[in-house]
CSV table of C-alpha atoms in Angstrom, one decimal:
chain,number,residue,atom,x,y,z
A,1,MET,CA,9.5,-2.9,30.4
A,2,ARG,CA,8.3,-0.2,28.0
A,3,THR,CA,4.8,-0.6,26.6
A,4,ALA,CA,3.0,0.3,23.4
A,5,VAL,CA,-0.5,0.2,22.0
A,6,VAL,CA,-0.7,-0.3,18.2
A,7,VAL,CA,-4.1,0.4,16.8
A,8,GLY,CA,-4.7,-1.4,13.5
A,9,ALA,CA,-3.5,-4.9,12.5
A,10,GLY,CA,-2.9,-4.2,8.8
A,11,LEU,CA,0.5,-4.6,7.2
A,12,GLY,CA,2.0,-1.5,8.9
A,13,GLY,CA,0.5,-2.3,12.3
A,14,LEU,CA,1.8,-5.9,12.2
A,15,ALA,CA,5.2,-4.7,11.1
A,16,VAL,CA,5.7,-2.1,13.9
A,17,ALA,CA,4.1,-4.3,16.6
A,18,GLY,CA,6.6,-7.1,15.8
A,19,ALA,CA,9.5,-4.7,15.6
A,20,LEU,CA,8.8,-3.2,19.0
A,21,ALA,CA,8.2,-6.7,20.5
A,22,ARG,CA,11.6,-7.9,19.2
A,23,SER,CA,13.2,-4.8,20.8
A,24,GLY,CA,11.9,-5.8,24.2
A,25,TRP,CA,8.6,-3.8,24.3
A,26,ARG,CA,5.3,-5.3,25.6
A,27,VAL,CA,2.8,-4.5,22.8
A,28,THR,CA,-1.0,-4.5,22.8
A,29,LEU,CA,-2.3,-4.8,19.2
A,30,LEU,CA,-5.9,-3.6,18.8
A,31,GLU,CA,-7.9,-4.5,15.6
A,32,ARG,CA,-11.4,-3.4,14.7
A,33,ALA,CA,-12.3,-6.5,12.8
A,34,ASP,CA,-13.3,-9.8,14.5
A,35,ARG,CA,-10.5,-11.6,12.6
A,36,VAL,CA,-7.1,-10.5,11.4
A,37,ARG,CA,-7.0,-11.5,7.7
A,38,PRO,CA,-5.6,-9.9,4.6
A,39,GLU,CA,-7.1,-9.3,1.2
A,40,PRO,CA,-6.6,-12.3,-1.1
A,41,THR,CA,-4.6,-10.0,-3.5
A,42,ALA,CA,-1.0,-9.0,-3.8
A,43,VAL,CA,1.3,-6.0,-3.1
A,44,VAL,CA,4.2,-4.5,-5.1
A,45,LEU,CA,7.2,-3.6,-3.0
A,46,TRP,CA,9.8,-1.2,-4.3
A,47,PRO,CA,13.4,-1.3,-3.1
A,48,ASN,CA,12.6,1.1,-0.2
A,49,GLY,CA,9.9,-1.2,1.0
A,50,VAL,CA,12.2,-4.2,0.7
A,51,ARG,CA,15.0,-2.4,2.5
A,52,ALA,CA,12.6,-1.4,5.3
A,53,LEU,CA,11.5,-5.1,5.8
A,54,ARG,CA,15.1,-6.1,5.9
A,55,ALA,CA,15.8,-3.5,8.6
A,56,LEU,CA,12.8,-4.9,10.5
A,57,GLY,CA,14.5,-8.3,10.4
A,58,LEU,CA,12.0,-9.8,7.9
A,59,GLY,CA,14.3,-10.1,4.9
A,60,ALA,CA,14.7,-13.9,5.0
A,61,GLY,CA,11.0,-14.5,4.9
A,62,LEU,CA,10.5,-12.0,2.1
A,63,ASP,CA,13.1,-13.7,-0.1
A,64,ALA,CA,11.1,-16.9,0.0
A,65,ILE,CA,7.8,-15.3,-1.2
A,66,ALA,CA,8.8,-12.4,-3.5
A,67,THR,CA,8.9,-12.4,-7.3
A,68,PRO,CA,10.9,-9.8,-9.3
A,69,LEU,CA,8.7,-7.5,-11.4
A,70,PRO,CA,10.6,-6.3,-14.5
A,71,ASP,CA,9.5,-3.3,-16.4
A,72,GLY,CA,6.8,-4.3,-18.9
A,73,GLY,CA,6.3,-1.0,-20.6
A,74,VAL,CA,3.1,0.9,-21.3
A,75,ARG,CA,0.6,0.3,-24.2
A,76,ARG,CA,-2.5,2.0,-25.5
A,77,PRO,CA,-5.8,0.1,-25.6
A,78,ASP,CA,-5.1,-0.5,-29.3
A,79,GLY,CA,-1.8,-2.2,-28.4
A,80,GLN,CA,0.5,0.6,-29.6
A,81,TRP,CA,3.5,1.1,-27.4
A,82,LEU,CA,3.6,4.3,-25.5
A,83,VAL,CA,6.6,3.4,-23.4
A,84,GLN,CA,8.8,0.4,-24.5
A,85,PRO,CA,9.9,-2.0,-21.8
A,86,ARG,CA,13.3,-1.1,-20.5
A,87,PRO,CA,15.9,-3.0,-18.5
A,88,THR,CA,15.6,-2.3,-14.8
A,89,PRO,CA,18.7,-2.1,-12.6
A,90,ALA,CA,18.7,-4.8,-9.9
A,91,ASP,CA,18.7,-2.2,-7.1
A,92,ARG,CA,15.6,-0.5,-8.5
A,93,MET,CA,13.5,-3.6,-9.5
A,94,PRO,CA,10.4,-4.0,-7.5
A,95,VAL,CA,9.0,-7.3,-6.3
A,96,VAL,CA,5.4,-8.6,-6.1
A,97,VAL,CA,4.2,-10.6,-3.1
A,98,HIS,CA,0.9,-12.3,-2.3
A,99,ARG,CA,-0.7,-10.4,0.6
A,100,GLU,CA,-1.5,-13.6,2.4
A,101,ASP,CA,2.1,-14.7,2.2
A,102,LEU,CA,3.3,-11.3,3.5
A,103,HIS,CA,0.7,-11.4,6.2
A,104,ASP,CA,1.9,-14.8,7.4
A,105,ALA,CA,5.5,-13.6,7.6
A,106,LEU,CA,4.4,-10.6,9.6
A,107,ILE,CA,2.3,-12.7,12.0
A,108,ALA,CA,5.2,-15.1,12.5
A,109,GLY,CA,7.3,-12.1,13.5
A,110,LEU,CA,5.0,-11.0,16.3
A,111,GLY,CA,6.4,-13.3,19.0
A,112,ASP,CA,5.0,-13.8,22.4
A,113,ARG,CA,5.3,-10.2,23.6
A,114,VAL,CA,2.3,-9.0,21.5
A,115,GLU,CA,-1.2,-9.3,22.8
A,116,LEU,CA,-3.7,-9.2,19.9
A,117,ARG,CA,-7.2,-8.1,20.7
A,118,THR,CA,-9.8,-8.2,17.9
A,119,GLY,CA,-13.2,-6.6,17.8
A,120,VAL,CA,-12.0,-3.4,19.4
A,121,THR,CA,-13.1,-0.1,17.8
A,122,VAL,CA,-11.0,2.7,19.2
A,123,ARG,CA,-13.2,5.8,19.7
A,124,THR,CA,-11.0,8.0,21.9
A,125,VAL,CA,-7.4,9.0,22.3
A,126,ARG,CA,-6.1,10.6,25.5
A,127,ARG,CA,-3.2,13.1,25.3
A,128,VAL,CA,-2.9,14.9,28.5
A,129,SER,CA,0.2,16.7,29.9
A,130,GLY,CA,1.9,14.6,32.6
A,131,GLU,CA,0.0,11.4,31.8
A,132,ARG,CA,0.8,8.5,29.5
A,133,PRO,CA,-1.2,8.4,26.3
A,134,ALA,CA,-4.2,6.1,26.1
A,135,VAL,CA,-6.9,4.9,23.8
A,136,GLY,CA,-10.4,3.7,24.6
A,137,ASP,CA,-13.4,2.0,22.9
A,138,GLY,CA,-16.1,3.6,25.1
A,139,ARG,CA,-15.9,0.8,27.7
A,140,HIS,CA,-12.2,0.2,28.4
A,141,THR,CA,-9.1,2.3,28.3
A,142,VAL,CA,-5.6,1.1,27.4
A,143,GLU,CA,-2.7,3.3,28.3
A,144,ALA,CA,1.0,2.8,27.4
A,145,ASP,CA,4.2,4.7,26.9
A,146,LEU,CA,3.6,4.9,23.2
A,147,VAL,CA,0.5,4.8,21.0
A,148,VAL,CA,0.9,4.0,17.3
A,149,ALA,CA,-2.0,4.9,15.1
A,150,ALA,CA,-1.9,2.4,12.2
A,151,ASP,CA,-5.7,2.4,11.8
A,152,GLY,CA,-5.8,3.3,8.1
A,153,THR,CA,-7.2,6.0,6.0
A,154,ASP,CA,-10.3,6.5,8.3
A,155,SER,CA,-8.1,6.7,11.4
A,156,GLU,CA,-10.1,7.9,14.4
A,157,ILE,CA,-6.9,8.8,16.2
A,158,ARG,CA,-5.8,11.1,13.3
A,159,ARG,CA,-9.2,12.6,13.1
A,160,GLN,CA,-8.9,13.7,16.7
A,161,LEU,CA,-5.3,14.8,16.8
A,162,ALA,CA,-4.9,16.1,13.2
A,163,PRO,CA,-8.4,17.2,12.1
A,164,GLU,CA,-6.9,19.4,9.3
A,165,ALA,CA,-6.2,16.2,7.3
A,166,ALA,CA,-9.3,15.4,5.3
A,167,VAL,CA,-10.1,12.1,3.5
A,168,VAL,CA,-11.2,12.9,-0.1
A,169,SER,CA,-11.9,10.7,-3.1
A,170,SER,CA,-9.2,10.4,-5.7
A,171,GLY,CA,-11.9,10.2,-8.4
A,172,CYS,CA,-11.4,6.5,-9.3
A,173,ALA,CA,-12.0,3.0,-8.1
A,174,ALA,CA,-9.8,-0.1,-8.4
A,175,TRP,CA,-10.5,-3.8,-8.8
A,176,ARG,CA,-7.9,-6.4,-7.8
A,177,ALA,CA,-7.7,-10.2,-8.1
A,178,VAL,CA,-5.2,-13.0,-8.0
A,179,ILE,CA,-6.0,-15.9,-10.4
A,180,PRO,CA,-4.4,-19.1,-9.1
A,181,TRP,CA,-2.2,-21.0,-11.4
A,182,TYR,CA,-4.6,-23.8,-12.0
A,183,ARG,CA,-7.0,-21.3,-13.5
A,184,VAL,CA,-4.5,-19.1,-15.4
A,185,PRO,CA,-5.0,-19.6,-19.1
A,186,ARG,CA,-2.2,-20.8,-21.3
A,187,LEU,CA,-0.9,-17.7,-23.1
A,188,ALA,CA,0.9,-17.5,-26.4
A,189,ASP,CA,3.5,-15.4,-24.7
A,190,GLU,CA,3.8,-15.7,-20.9
A,191,ARG,CA,5.8,-12.4,-20.9
A,192,SER,CA,2.7,-10.5,-22.1
A,193,VAL,CA,1.4,-10.7,-18.5
A,194,GLY,CA,3.7,-7.9,-17.4
A,195,GLY,CA,3.3,-4.2,-18.0
A,196,GLU,CA,0.4,-1.9,-18.1
A,197,VAL,CA,-2.2,-0.6,-20.6
A,198,LEU,CA,-3.4,2.9,-20.3
A,199,GLY,CA,-6.6,4.4,-21.7
A,200,ALA,CA,-8.9,7.4,-21.1
A,201,GLY,CA,-9.4,7.1,-17.3
A,202,TYR,CA,-8.8,3.4,-17.4
A,203,ARG,CA,-5.7,1.4,-16.6
A,204,PHE,CA,-4.9,-2.3,-16.4
A,205,VAL,CA,-1.8,-3.8,-14.9
A,206,ALA,CA,-0.8,-7.5,-14.5
A,207,ALA,CA,2.1,-9.4,-12.9
A,208,SER,CA,3.1,-13.0,-12.4
A,209,LEU,CA,3.4,-14.4,-8.9
A,210,GLY,CA,6.3,-16.8,-9.3
A,211,GLU,CA,6.7,-19.3,-12.2
A,212,ARG,CA,3.9,-21.6,-13.2
A,213,GLY,CA,4.4,-24.9,-11.5
A,214,GLY,CA,7.9,-23.9,-10.5
A,215,ALA,CA,9.7,-23.6,-7.2
A,216,GLY,CA,10.2,-20.3,-5.5
A,217,GLY,CA,8.1,-17.2,-5.6
A,218,SER,CA,4.7,-17.1,-3.8
A,219,SER,CA,3.4,-20.3,-2.3
A,220,ARG,CA,0.0,-18.9,-3.5
A,221,GLY,CA,1.2,-18.3,-7.0
A,222,GLY,CA,-0.8,-17.1,-10.0
A,223,VAL,CA,-1.3,-13.9,-11.9
A,224,TYR,CA,-2.2,-10.7,-10.1
A,225,TRP,CA,-4.0,-7.9,-11.9
A,226,VAL,CA,-5.3,-4.5,-11.1
A,227,ALA,CA,-7.9,-2.5,-13.1
A,228,THR,CA,-8.5,1.2,-12.3
A,229,ALA,CA,-11.4,3.2,-13.7
A,230,ALA,CA,-12.5,6.8,-13.2
A,231,GLY,CA,-15.6,7.2,-11.2
A,232,ALA,CA,-17.2,5.9,-8.0
A,233,PRO,CA,-17.1,2.3,-6.8
A,234,ARG,CA,-19.9,0.1,-8.2
A,235,PRO,CA,-22.7,-1.0,-5.8
A,236,GLU,CA,-23.5,-4.2,-7.8
A,237,PRO,CA,-22.6,-7.7,-6.8
A,238,PRO,CA,-19.2,-9.1,-7.8
A,239,GLU,CA,-20.7,-11.0,-10.8
A,240,THR,CA,-22.0,-7.8,-12.3
A,241,GLN,CA,-18.8,-5.8,-11.5
A,242,LEU,CA,-16.8,-8.5,-13.4
A,243,ALA,CA,-19.2,-8.3,-16.3
A,244,LEU,CA,-18.7,-4.5,-16.4
A,245,LEU,CA,-14.9,-4.9,-16.3
A,246,LYS,CA,-15.1,-7.3,-19.3
A,247,ARG,CA,-17.2,-4.7,-21.2
A,248,TRP,CA,-14.9,-1.8,-20.3
A,249,TYR,CA,-11.8,-3.6,-21.3
A,250,ALA,CA,-13.2,-5.3,-24.4
A,251,GLY,CA,-10.8,-5.0,-27.3
A,252,TRP,CA,-7.8,-4.2,-25.1
A,253,PRO,CA,-4.5,-6.1,-25.8
A,254,ALA,CA,-4.0,-9.7,-24.8
A,255,PRO,CA,-4.0,-11.1,-22.2
A,256,ILE,CA,-6.5,-8.8,-20.6
A,257,ALA,CA,-9.6,-10.5,-21.9
A,258,GLU,CA,-8.1,-13.9,-21.1
A,259,LEU,CA,-7.3,-12.9,-17.5
A,260,LEU,CA,-10.8,-11.4,-16.9
A,261,ASP,CA,-12.4,-14.6,-18.3
A,262,ALA,CA,-10.3,-16.7,-15.9
A,263,THR,CA,-11.2,-14.6,-12.9
A,264,ASP,CA,-13.9,-15.9,-10.6
A,265,PRO,CA,-16.2,-13.2,-9.0
A,266,ILE,CA,-15.1,-14.4,-5.6
A,267,ASP,CA,-11.6,-13.4,-6.4
A,268,LEU,CA,-12.6,-9.8,-7.0
A,269,VAL,CA,-11.7,-7.1,-4.5
A,270,GLN,CA,-13.1,-3.6,-5.1
A,271,GLN,CA,-11.6,-0.5,-3.5
A,272,GLU,CA,-12.5,3.2,-3.6
A,273,ILE,CA,-9.3,5.2,-4.1
A,274,ARG,CA,-9.1,7.9,-1.4
A,275,GLU,CA,-6.3,10.1,-0.1
A,276,LEU,CA,-5.5,12.7,2.5
A,277,ARG,CA,-5.6,16.3,1.4
A,278,PRO,CA,-3.9,18.0,3.1
A,279,LEU,CA,-1.5,15.7,4.9
A,280,PRO,CA,-1.4,16.1,8.7
A,281,ARG,CA,0.8,19.0,10.0
A,282,THR,CA,2.6,16.6,12.3
A,283,TYR,CA,3.1,12.8,12.6
A,284,GLY,CA,4.3,12.8,16.2
A,285,PHE,CA,2.4,14.1,19.3
A,286,PRO,CA,4.3,14.0,22.6
A,287,ALA,CA,2.2,13.1,25.6
A,288,GLY,CA,3.6,13.0,29.1
A,289,PRO,CA,6.6,10.7,29.2
A,290,GLY,CA,5.7,9.2,25.8
A,291,GLY,CA,3.6,10.1,22.8
A,292,VAL,CA,1.4,9.2,19.9
A,293,VAL,CA,2.6,8.7,16.3
A,294,LEU,CA,0.7,8.2,13.0
A,295,LEU,CA,1.9,5.4,10.7
A,296,GLY,CA,0.9,4.1,7.2
A,297,ASP,CA,-2.3,5.3,5.6
A,298,ALA,CA,-3.3,7.0,8.8
A,299,ALA,CA,-0.4,9.4,8.1
A,300,HIS,CA,-0.2,9.6,4.3
A,301,ALA,CA,-3.0,7.8,2.4
A,302,MET,CA,-2.4,8.3,-1.3
A,303,PRO,CA,-3.5,6.8,-4.7
A,304,PRO,CA,-1.7,3.5,-5.5
A,305,HIS,CA,-0.4,4.6,-8.9
A,306,LEU,CA,3.3,4.4,-7.8
A,307,GLY,CA,2.8,1.4,-5.5
A,308,GLN,CA,4.2,3.2,-2.4
A,309,GLY,CA,1.5,2.8,0.2
A,310,ALA,CA,2.8,-0.4,1.8
A,311,CYS,CA,6.4,0.7,1.2
A,312,LEU,CA,6.0,3.9,3.1
A,313,ALA,CA,4.2,2.1,6.0
A,314,PHE,CA,7.2,-0.2,6.3
A,315,GLU,CA,9.5,2.8,6.2
A,316,ASP,CA,7.5,4.3,9.0
A,317,ALA,CA,7.8,1.1,11.1
A,318,ALA,CA,11.6,0.7,10.4
A,319,THR,CA,12.2,4.4,11.2
A,320,LEU,CA,10.2,4.4,14.4
A,321,ALA,CA,11.9,1.1,15.6
A,322,ALA,CA,15.4,2.5,14.9
A,323,LEU,CA,14.7,5.8,16.7
A,324,LEU,CA,13.2,4.1,19.8
A,325,ARG,CA,16.4,1.9,20.1
A,326,GLU,CA,18.6,5.0,20.1
A,327,SER,CA,16.7,7.8,21.7
A,328,ARG,CA,14.5,8.6,24.7
A,329,LEU,CA,10.8,8.2,23.9
A,330,PRO,CA,9.8,11.9,23.7
A,331,ASP,CA,12.8,12.6,21.6
A,332,ALA,CA,12.1,9.7,19.3
A,333,VAL,CA,8.5,10.9,18.8
A,334,GLN,CA,9.8,14.3,17.6
A,335,SER,CA,12.5,12.8,15.5
A,336,TYR,CA,10.0,10.5,13.8
A,337,ASP,CA,7.9,13.5,12.8
A,338,ARG,CA,11.0,15.4,11.6
A,339,LEU,CA,12.1,12.4,9.4
A,340,ARG,CA,8.8,11.1,8.1
A,341,ARG,CA,6.8,14.2,7.2
A,342,PRO,CA,9.1,15.5,4.5
A,343,ARG,CA,9.6,12.0,3.2
A,344,ALA,CA,5.9,11.3,2.9
A,345,ALA,CA,5.3,14.7,1.3
A,346,THR,CA,7.8,13.9,-1.4
A,347,MET,CA,6.3,10.6,-2.3
A,348,VAL,CA,2.7,11.9,-2.2
A,349,ARG,CA,3.7,14.8,-4.6
A,350,GLN,CA,5.2,12.3,-7.0
A,351,THR,CA,2.1,10.1,-6.8
A,352,ARG,CA,-0.2,13.0,-7.5
A,353,ARG,CA,1.8,13.9,-10.6
A,354,MET,CA,1.4,10.4,-11.9
A,355,SER,CA,-2.3,10.5,-11.1
A,356,ALA,CA,-2.7,13.6,-13.3
A,357,VAL,CA,-1.1,11.7,-16.2
A,358,LEU,CA,-3.1,8.5,-15.7
A,359,GLN,CA,-6.4,10.2,-15.3
A,360,THR,CA,-6.2,12.4,-18.5
A,361,ARG,CA,-9.5,12.4,-20.4
A,362,GLY,CA,-10.8,14.1,-23.5
A,363,ARG,CA,-9.6,13.5,-27.1
A,364,LEU,CA,-7.2,16.4,-27.4
A,365,ALA,CA,-5.8,16.0,-23.9
A,366,LEU,CA,-5.3,12.3,-24.6
A,367,ARG,CA,-3.5,12.9,-27.8
A,368,ALA,CA,-1.2,15.4,-26.1
A,369,ARG,CA,-0.6,12.9,-23.2
A,370,ASP,CA,0.1,10.0,-25.5
A,371,ALA,CA,2.5,12.0,-27.6
A,372,ALA,CA,4.4,13.1,-24.6
A,373,LEU,CA,4.1,10.0,-22.5
A,374,GLY,CA,7.2,8.4,-23.8
A,375,THR,CA,9.1,11.3,-22.2
A,376,ILE,CA,6.9,12.2,-19.3
A,377,SER,CA,6.2,8.8,-17.9
A,378,PRO,CA,9.7,7.5,-17.7
A,379,ARG,CA,10.9,10.8,-16.2
A,380,LEU,CA,8.2,10.7,-13.6
A,381,ARG,CA,8.8,7.0,-12.9
A,382,ASN,CA,12.5,7.5,-12.7
A,383,THR,CA,12.1,10.4,-10.4
A,384,ALA,CA,9.8,8.4,-8.1
A,385,ALA,CA,12.1,5.3,-8.3
A,386,SER,CA,15.1,7.5,-7.4
A,387,ALA,CA,13.2,9.0,-4.5
A,388,ALA,CA,12.2,5.5,-3.3
A,389,ALA,CA,15.6,3.9,-3.8
A,390,GLN,CA,17.4,6.7,-1.9
A,391,TRP,CA,15.7,5.8,1.4
A,392,HIS,CA,17.7,4.1,4.1
A,393,PRO,CA,16.7,3.4,7.7
A,394,PRO,CA,18.2,5.8,10.3
A,395,ALA,CA,21.6,4.6,11.6
């Protein structure tokens, strides 16, 4: 029986561990934290991410927890439309999923061939000619035919195998929260929850998780919102951070104030936005009869402005699983690198272009951006959506 070690039990790590186990591999899943638990927020999945999950055999579970996310347009802080809402073709419409629901579906897909070990911090990776790859925590070493580094932006495995890829700040921080339905305020127009509002270095996006009190959608329904602001993360406690958000977004269009007022500080999740510059020169490292591969944020951490982080991680997992079913292990490692590196580079490039638009500051620059946004933003979004929609798992 072939064996794999997956380092990191985030969304990508869980997805690839379950896929390998369902293909007959014996998998050891190592997680740094003492418990495997997701953020109490949500994630947007574009068609490529949905397609990847279906290729991984998780489509039925996804259908039960996902809510379509129609185009809500883009407004200025004064409420003026910069980009009017437009109909979205069904094959390009993203969905929004509560992370805890998605986490539960991925956990359910692990099966009994996955051994989960928590509280393990991987400090070393062994890649020696003629020997199977291995990872260690300073006390114990675990070797396998394949090592999958799904250990996130601060991946220790990537740092040792691809030191050229540096983690840098994207110059902004994000706050996320899900307001459960019983605390969501009654709004004059429920449709106003959708869409985004874009200011000078500030952005606010909201989406509904299912229908209020209705069947379907997330079992943990409510309203998911994300606020992005230029600058470093705030060191203050959540109560103070929430007060700052209310001050920063005061006067912005409804229902932003209502949603912030309905948010409890315990709901708030703050994140510094970081990325890899440059990307690793390779995503696959042959080692003896097997190899090591980079997956998810360990391979291509990027700003979240196009919502492609989780989608690309699921693409990685589906691609790797398909290649391992059809190819010898060393060949699969090389093919994985050949397929994933250009794909990731394309999506990172699109994301950075959108970042430049979103982070425009200065009065004259903002006027120019707002004047052109009706043309620029749809073009960038359509290009990114097309690039995302074109992906299919390898045959």
